[in-house]
Coordinates of C-alpha atoms and ligand atoms in Angstrom, one line a residue:
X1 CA 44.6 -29.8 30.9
X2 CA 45.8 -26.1 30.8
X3 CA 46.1 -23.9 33.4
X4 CA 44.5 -26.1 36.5
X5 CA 45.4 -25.8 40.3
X6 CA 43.3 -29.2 40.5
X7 CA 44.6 -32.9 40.9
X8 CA 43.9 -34.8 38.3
X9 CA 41.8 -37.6 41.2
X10 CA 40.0 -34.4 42.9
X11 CA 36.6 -35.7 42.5
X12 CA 37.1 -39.2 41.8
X13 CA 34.5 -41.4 43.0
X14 CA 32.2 -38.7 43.2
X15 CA 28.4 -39.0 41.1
X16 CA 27.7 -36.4 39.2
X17 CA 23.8 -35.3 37.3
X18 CA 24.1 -32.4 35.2
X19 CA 21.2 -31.7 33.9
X20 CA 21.5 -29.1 30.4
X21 CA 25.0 -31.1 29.9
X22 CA 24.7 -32.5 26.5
X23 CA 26.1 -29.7 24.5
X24 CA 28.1 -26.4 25.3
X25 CA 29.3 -24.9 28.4
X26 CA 27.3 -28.0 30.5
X27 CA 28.9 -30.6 28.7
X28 CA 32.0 -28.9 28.9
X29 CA 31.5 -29.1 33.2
X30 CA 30.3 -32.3 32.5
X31 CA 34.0 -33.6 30.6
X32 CA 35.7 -32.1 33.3
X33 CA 34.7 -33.4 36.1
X34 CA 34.8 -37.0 34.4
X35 CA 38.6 -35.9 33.5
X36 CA 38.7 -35.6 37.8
X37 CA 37.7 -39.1 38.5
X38 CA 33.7 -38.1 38.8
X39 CA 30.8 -40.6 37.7
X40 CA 28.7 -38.3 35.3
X41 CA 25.3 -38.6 34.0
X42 CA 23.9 -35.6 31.7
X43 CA 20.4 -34.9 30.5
X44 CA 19.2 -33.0 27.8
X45 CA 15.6 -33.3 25.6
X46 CA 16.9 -35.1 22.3
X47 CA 18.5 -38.7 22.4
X48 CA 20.7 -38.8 20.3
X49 CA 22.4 -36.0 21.3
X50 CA 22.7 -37.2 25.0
X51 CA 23.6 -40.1 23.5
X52 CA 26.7 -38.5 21.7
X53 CA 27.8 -36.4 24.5
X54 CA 27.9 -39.6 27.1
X55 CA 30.4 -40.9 24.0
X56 CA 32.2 -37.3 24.0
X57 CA 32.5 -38.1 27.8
X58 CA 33.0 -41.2 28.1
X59 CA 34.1 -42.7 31.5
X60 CA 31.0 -44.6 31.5
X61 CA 28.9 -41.3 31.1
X62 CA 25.4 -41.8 31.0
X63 CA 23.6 -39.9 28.3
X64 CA 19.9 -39.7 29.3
X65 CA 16.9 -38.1 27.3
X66 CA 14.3 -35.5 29.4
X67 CA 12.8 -32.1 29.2
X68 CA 13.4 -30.4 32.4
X69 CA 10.0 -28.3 32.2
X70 CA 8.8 -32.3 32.9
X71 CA 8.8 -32.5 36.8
X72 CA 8.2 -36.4 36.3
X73 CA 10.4 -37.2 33.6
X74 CA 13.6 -35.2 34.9
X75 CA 12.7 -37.3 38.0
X76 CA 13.0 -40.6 36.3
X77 CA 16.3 -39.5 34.2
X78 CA 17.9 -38.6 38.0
X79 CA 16.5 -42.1 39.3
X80 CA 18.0 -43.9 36.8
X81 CA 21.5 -41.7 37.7
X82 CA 21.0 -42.7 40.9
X83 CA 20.4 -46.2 40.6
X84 CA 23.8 -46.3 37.9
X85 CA 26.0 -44.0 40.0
X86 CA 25.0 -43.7 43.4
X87 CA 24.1 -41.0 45.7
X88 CA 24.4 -37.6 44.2
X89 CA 27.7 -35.2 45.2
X90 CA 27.1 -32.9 42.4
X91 CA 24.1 -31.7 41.0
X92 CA 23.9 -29.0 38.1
X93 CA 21.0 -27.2 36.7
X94 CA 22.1 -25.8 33.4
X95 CA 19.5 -26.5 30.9
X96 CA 18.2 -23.0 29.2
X97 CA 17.0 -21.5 26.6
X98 CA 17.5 -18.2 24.6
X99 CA 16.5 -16.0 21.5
X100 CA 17.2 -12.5 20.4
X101 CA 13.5 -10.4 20.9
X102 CA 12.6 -7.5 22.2
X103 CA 9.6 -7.8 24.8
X104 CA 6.4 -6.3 22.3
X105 CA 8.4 -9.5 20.1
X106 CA 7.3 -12.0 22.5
X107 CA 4.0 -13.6 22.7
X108 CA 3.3 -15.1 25.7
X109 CA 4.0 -18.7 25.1
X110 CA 7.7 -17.5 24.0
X111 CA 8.3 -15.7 27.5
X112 CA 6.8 -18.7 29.2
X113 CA 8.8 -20.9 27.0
X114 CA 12.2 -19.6 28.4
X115 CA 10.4 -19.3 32.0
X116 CA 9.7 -22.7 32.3
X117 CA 12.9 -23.9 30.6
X118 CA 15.3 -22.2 32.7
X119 CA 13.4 -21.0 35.8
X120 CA 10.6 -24.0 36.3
X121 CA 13.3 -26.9 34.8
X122 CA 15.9 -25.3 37.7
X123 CA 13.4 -25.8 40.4
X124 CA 12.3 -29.3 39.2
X125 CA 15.5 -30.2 38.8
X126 CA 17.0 -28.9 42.4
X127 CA 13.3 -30.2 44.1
X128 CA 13.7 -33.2 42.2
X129 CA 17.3 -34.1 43.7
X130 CA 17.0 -33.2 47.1
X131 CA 16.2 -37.3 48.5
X132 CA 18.8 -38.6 45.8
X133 CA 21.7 -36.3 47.4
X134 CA 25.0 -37.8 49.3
X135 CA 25.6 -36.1 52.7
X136 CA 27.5 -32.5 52.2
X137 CA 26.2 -32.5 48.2
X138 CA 27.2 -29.4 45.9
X139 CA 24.3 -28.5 43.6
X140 CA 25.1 -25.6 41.2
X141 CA 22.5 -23.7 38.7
X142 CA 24.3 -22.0 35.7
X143 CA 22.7 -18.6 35.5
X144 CA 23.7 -15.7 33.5
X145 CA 25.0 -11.3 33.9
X146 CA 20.7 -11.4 32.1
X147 CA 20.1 -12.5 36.3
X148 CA 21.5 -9.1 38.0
X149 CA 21.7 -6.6 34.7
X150 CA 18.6 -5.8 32.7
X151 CA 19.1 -6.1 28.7
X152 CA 17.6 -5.2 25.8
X153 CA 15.3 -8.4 23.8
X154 CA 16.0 -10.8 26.9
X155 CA 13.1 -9.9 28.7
X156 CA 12.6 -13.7 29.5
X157 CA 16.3 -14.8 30.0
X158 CA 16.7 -11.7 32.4
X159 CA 12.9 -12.7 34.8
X160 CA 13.7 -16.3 34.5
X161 CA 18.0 -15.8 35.2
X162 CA 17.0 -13.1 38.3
X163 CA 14.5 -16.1 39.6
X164 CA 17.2 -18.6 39.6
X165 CA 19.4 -16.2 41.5
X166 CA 16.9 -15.4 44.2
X167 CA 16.3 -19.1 44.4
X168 CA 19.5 -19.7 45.2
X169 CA 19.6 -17.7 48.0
X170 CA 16.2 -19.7 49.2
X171 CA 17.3 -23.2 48.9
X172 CA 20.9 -22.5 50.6
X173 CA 18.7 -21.3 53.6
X174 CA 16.8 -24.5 53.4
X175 CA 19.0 -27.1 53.0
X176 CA 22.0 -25.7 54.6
X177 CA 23.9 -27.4 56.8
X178 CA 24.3 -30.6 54.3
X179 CA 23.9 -29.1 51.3
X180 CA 25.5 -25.7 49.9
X181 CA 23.4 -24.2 46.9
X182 CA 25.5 -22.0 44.6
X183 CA 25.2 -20.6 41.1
X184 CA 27.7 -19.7 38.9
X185 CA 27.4 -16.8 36.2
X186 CA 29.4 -17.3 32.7
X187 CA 29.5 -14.4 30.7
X188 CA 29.8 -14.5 27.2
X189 CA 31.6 -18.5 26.4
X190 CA 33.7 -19.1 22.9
X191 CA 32.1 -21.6 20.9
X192 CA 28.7 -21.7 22.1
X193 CA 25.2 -22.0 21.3
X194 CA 24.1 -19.1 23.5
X195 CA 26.2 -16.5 22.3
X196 CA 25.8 -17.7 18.2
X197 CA 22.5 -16.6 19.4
X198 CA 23.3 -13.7 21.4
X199 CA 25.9 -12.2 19.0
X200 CA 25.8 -13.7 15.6
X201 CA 28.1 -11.4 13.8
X202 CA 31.3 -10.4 13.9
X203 CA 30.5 -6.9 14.7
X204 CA 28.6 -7.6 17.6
X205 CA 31.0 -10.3 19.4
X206 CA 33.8 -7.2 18.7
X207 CA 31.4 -4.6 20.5
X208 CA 30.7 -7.0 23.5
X209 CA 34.0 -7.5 24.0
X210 CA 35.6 -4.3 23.6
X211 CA 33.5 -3.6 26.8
X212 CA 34.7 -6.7 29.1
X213 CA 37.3 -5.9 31.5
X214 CA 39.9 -8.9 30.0
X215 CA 39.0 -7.9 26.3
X216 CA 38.2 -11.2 25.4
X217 CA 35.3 -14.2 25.9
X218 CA 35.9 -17.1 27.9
X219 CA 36.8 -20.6 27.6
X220 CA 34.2 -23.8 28.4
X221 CA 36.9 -24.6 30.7
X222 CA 37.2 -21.9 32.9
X223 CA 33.5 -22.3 33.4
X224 CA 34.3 -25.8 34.5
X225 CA 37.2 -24.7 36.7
X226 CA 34.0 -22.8 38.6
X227 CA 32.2 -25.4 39.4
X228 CA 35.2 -27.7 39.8
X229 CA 35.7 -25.4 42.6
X230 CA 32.7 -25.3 44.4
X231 CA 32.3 -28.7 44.4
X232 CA 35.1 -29.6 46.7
X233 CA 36.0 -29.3 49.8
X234 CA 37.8 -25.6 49.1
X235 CA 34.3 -24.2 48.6
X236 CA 33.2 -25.9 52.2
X237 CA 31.5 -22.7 53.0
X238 CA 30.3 -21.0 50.1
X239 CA 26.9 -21.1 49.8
X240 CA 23.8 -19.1 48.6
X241 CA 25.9 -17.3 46.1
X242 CA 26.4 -16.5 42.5
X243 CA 30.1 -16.6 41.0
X244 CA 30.9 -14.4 38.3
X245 CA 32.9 -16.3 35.6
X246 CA 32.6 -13.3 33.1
X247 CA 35.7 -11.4 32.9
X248 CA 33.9 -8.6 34.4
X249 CA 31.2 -8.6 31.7
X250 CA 28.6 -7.6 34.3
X251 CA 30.4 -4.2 35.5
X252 CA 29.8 -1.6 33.9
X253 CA 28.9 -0.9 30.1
X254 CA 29.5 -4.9 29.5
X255 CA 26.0 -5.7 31.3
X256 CA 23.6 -3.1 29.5
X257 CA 23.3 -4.1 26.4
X258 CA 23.0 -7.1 23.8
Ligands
NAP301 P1 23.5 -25.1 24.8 O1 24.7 -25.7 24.2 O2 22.3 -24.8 24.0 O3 23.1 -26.1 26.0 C1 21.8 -26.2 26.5 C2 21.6 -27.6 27.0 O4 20.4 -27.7 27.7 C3 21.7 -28.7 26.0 O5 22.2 -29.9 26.6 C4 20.2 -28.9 25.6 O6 20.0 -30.1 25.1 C5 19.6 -28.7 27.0 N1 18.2 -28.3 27.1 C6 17.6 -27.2 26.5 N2 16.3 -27.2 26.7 C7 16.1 -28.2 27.5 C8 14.9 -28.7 28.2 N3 13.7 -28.1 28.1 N4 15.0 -29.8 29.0 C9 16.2 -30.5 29.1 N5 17.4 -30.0 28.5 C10 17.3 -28.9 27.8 O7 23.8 -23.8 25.6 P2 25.1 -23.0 26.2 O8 25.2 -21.7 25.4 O9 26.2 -23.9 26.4 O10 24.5 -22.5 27.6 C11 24.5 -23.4 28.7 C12 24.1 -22.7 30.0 O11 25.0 -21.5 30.3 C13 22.7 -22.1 30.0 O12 22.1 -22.2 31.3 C14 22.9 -20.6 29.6 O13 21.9 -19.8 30.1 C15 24.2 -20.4 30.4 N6 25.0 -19.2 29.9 C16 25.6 -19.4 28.7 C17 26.4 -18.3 28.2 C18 27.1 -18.5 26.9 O14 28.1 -17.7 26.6 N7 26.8 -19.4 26.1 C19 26.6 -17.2 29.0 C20 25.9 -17.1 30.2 C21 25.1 -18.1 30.6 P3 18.7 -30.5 24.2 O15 18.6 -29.4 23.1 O16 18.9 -31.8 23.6 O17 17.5 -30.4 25.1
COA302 N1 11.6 -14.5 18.6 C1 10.3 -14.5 19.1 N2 9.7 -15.6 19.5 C2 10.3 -16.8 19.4 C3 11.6 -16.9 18.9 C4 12.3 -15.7 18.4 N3 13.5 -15.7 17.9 N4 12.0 -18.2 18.9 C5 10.9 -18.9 19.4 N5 9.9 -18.1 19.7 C6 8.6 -18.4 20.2 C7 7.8 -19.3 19.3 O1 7.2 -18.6 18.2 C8 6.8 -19.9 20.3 O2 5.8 -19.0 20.5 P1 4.3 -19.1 19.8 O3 3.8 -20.5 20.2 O4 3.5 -18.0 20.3 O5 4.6 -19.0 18.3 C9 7.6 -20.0 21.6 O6 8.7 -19.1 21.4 C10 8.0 -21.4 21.8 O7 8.8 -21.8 20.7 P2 9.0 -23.4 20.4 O8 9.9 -23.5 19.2 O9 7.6 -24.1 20.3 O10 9.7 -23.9 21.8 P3 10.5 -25.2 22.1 O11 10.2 -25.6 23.4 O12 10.5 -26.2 21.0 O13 12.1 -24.5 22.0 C11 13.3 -22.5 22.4 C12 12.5 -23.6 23.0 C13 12.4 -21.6 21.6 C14 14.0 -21.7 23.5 C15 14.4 -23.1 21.4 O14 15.2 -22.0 20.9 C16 15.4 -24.1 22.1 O15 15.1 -25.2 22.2 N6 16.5 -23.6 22.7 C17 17.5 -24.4 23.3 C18 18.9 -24.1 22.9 C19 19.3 -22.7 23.4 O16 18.5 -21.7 23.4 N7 20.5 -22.5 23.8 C20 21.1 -21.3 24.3 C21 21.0 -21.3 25.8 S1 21.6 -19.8 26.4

């Protein structure tokens, strides 16, 4: 693997839900960790693609199927984690998701739509794992620049991201001392589904980065090198905060617009 500080055993034995990992940046976190010696279930709403993505894993992945906006159905995935792999070290809220629109665009079931994707399926998932946690866990929610920087047509991703960011802060109160409660805040990723959605032509993937600091996106795997990161003992105590895995997309002119 390129470019890593990590040994190759740093989380081995260590179980692993990720929740949102079954395609992109998530399952990206997901391969990683597996690639460290973790035991790694992932979740997402259709089958076959958690199916695919425990095979893209592999390790004995588990691949489960369930909508995160489900309190009881994101419960039984994480069970059934539990029961395969033990108490959890890691757990990762990461499911989201995101369209272009500006807010008069919106009805109200589309804004609650992402609300209850990414804000309600974070809480469900984080209140969900709390009793299925090892001693000294590391749970993570992927946020996004939308959580601190208002943006035009992401009047839902920006609420629901600045939730998850505040609830952060909330939960590390909480749970602290035995478990540290961290987010981590990719800007825009290479080869994902969010930003084919965010910036769909070539003109608009030039403008955003002309306007990052490194004058370039980043890579699935330096997301993963984040939460790599926080969930060892280097990150012992770091907790209640968001890191910025962005390249300095949210200074400046990066975070105004879409
Ligand atoms: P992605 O490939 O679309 O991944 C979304 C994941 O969440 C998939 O596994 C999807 O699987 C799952 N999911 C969606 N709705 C769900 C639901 N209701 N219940 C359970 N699972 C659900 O997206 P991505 O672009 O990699 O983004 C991943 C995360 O990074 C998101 O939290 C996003 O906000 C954040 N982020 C991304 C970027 C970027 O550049 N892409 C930048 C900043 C932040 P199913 O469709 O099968 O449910
Ligand atoms: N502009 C305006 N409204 C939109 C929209 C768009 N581009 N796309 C969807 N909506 C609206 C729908 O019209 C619907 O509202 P309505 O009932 O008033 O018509 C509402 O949003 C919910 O849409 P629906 O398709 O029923 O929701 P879903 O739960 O099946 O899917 C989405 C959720 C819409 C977020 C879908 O895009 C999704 O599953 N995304 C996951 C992948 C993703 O977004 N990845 C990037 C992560 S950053």
């Amino acid at each position: 693997m390129t470019n890593s500080p990590f040994r190759d055993d740093v989380l081995a034995g260590k179980s692993a839900f990720i929740a949102g990992g079954t395609s992109g940046i998530n399952l990206g976190i997901a391969k990683r960790f597996a690639a460290l010696g973790a035991k790694v279930a992932v979740a997402g709403r259709n089958p076959e693609k958690a199916a695919a993505a425990a095979a893209e894993i592999g390790s004995g992945a588990l691949g489960l199927s369930a909508d995160v906006r489900d309190y009881g159905a994101i419960r039984a995935a994480m069970e059934q984690a539990h029961h395969a792999n033990g108490p959890f070290d890691i757990v990762i809220s990461g499911a989201a998701g995101n369209f272009l629109a500006p807010a008069l665009g919106m009805s109200a079931n589309a804004f609650r739509t992402v609300i209850d994707i990414d804000l309600n399926g974070t809480f469900n998932v984080f209140r969900g794992c709390h009793d299925l946690l090892a001693a000294d866990a590391s749970v993570i929610a992927i946020t996004a620049p939308q959580g601190e920087n208002a943006m035009t047509m992401q009047a839902h991703a920006c609420a629901a991201k600045a939730g998850i960011n505040r609830l952060i802060g909330v939960l590390a109160l909480e749970w602290g001392p035995h478990v540290r409660v961290n987010g981590i805040s990719p800007g825009p990723i290479e080869g994902t589904e969010g930003m084919a959605r965010l910036a769909p032509d070539a003109t608009l993937k030039a403008a955003h980065e002309a306007r990052i600091a490194m004058k370039r996106w980043g890579t699935c795997h330096e997301v993963a090198e984040a939460a790599v990161f926080l969930s060892t003992s280097a990150a012992s105590y770091v907790t209640g905060t968001v890191i910025d895995v962005d390249g300095g997309t949210s200074k400046g002119d990066a975070a105004r617009a879409v």
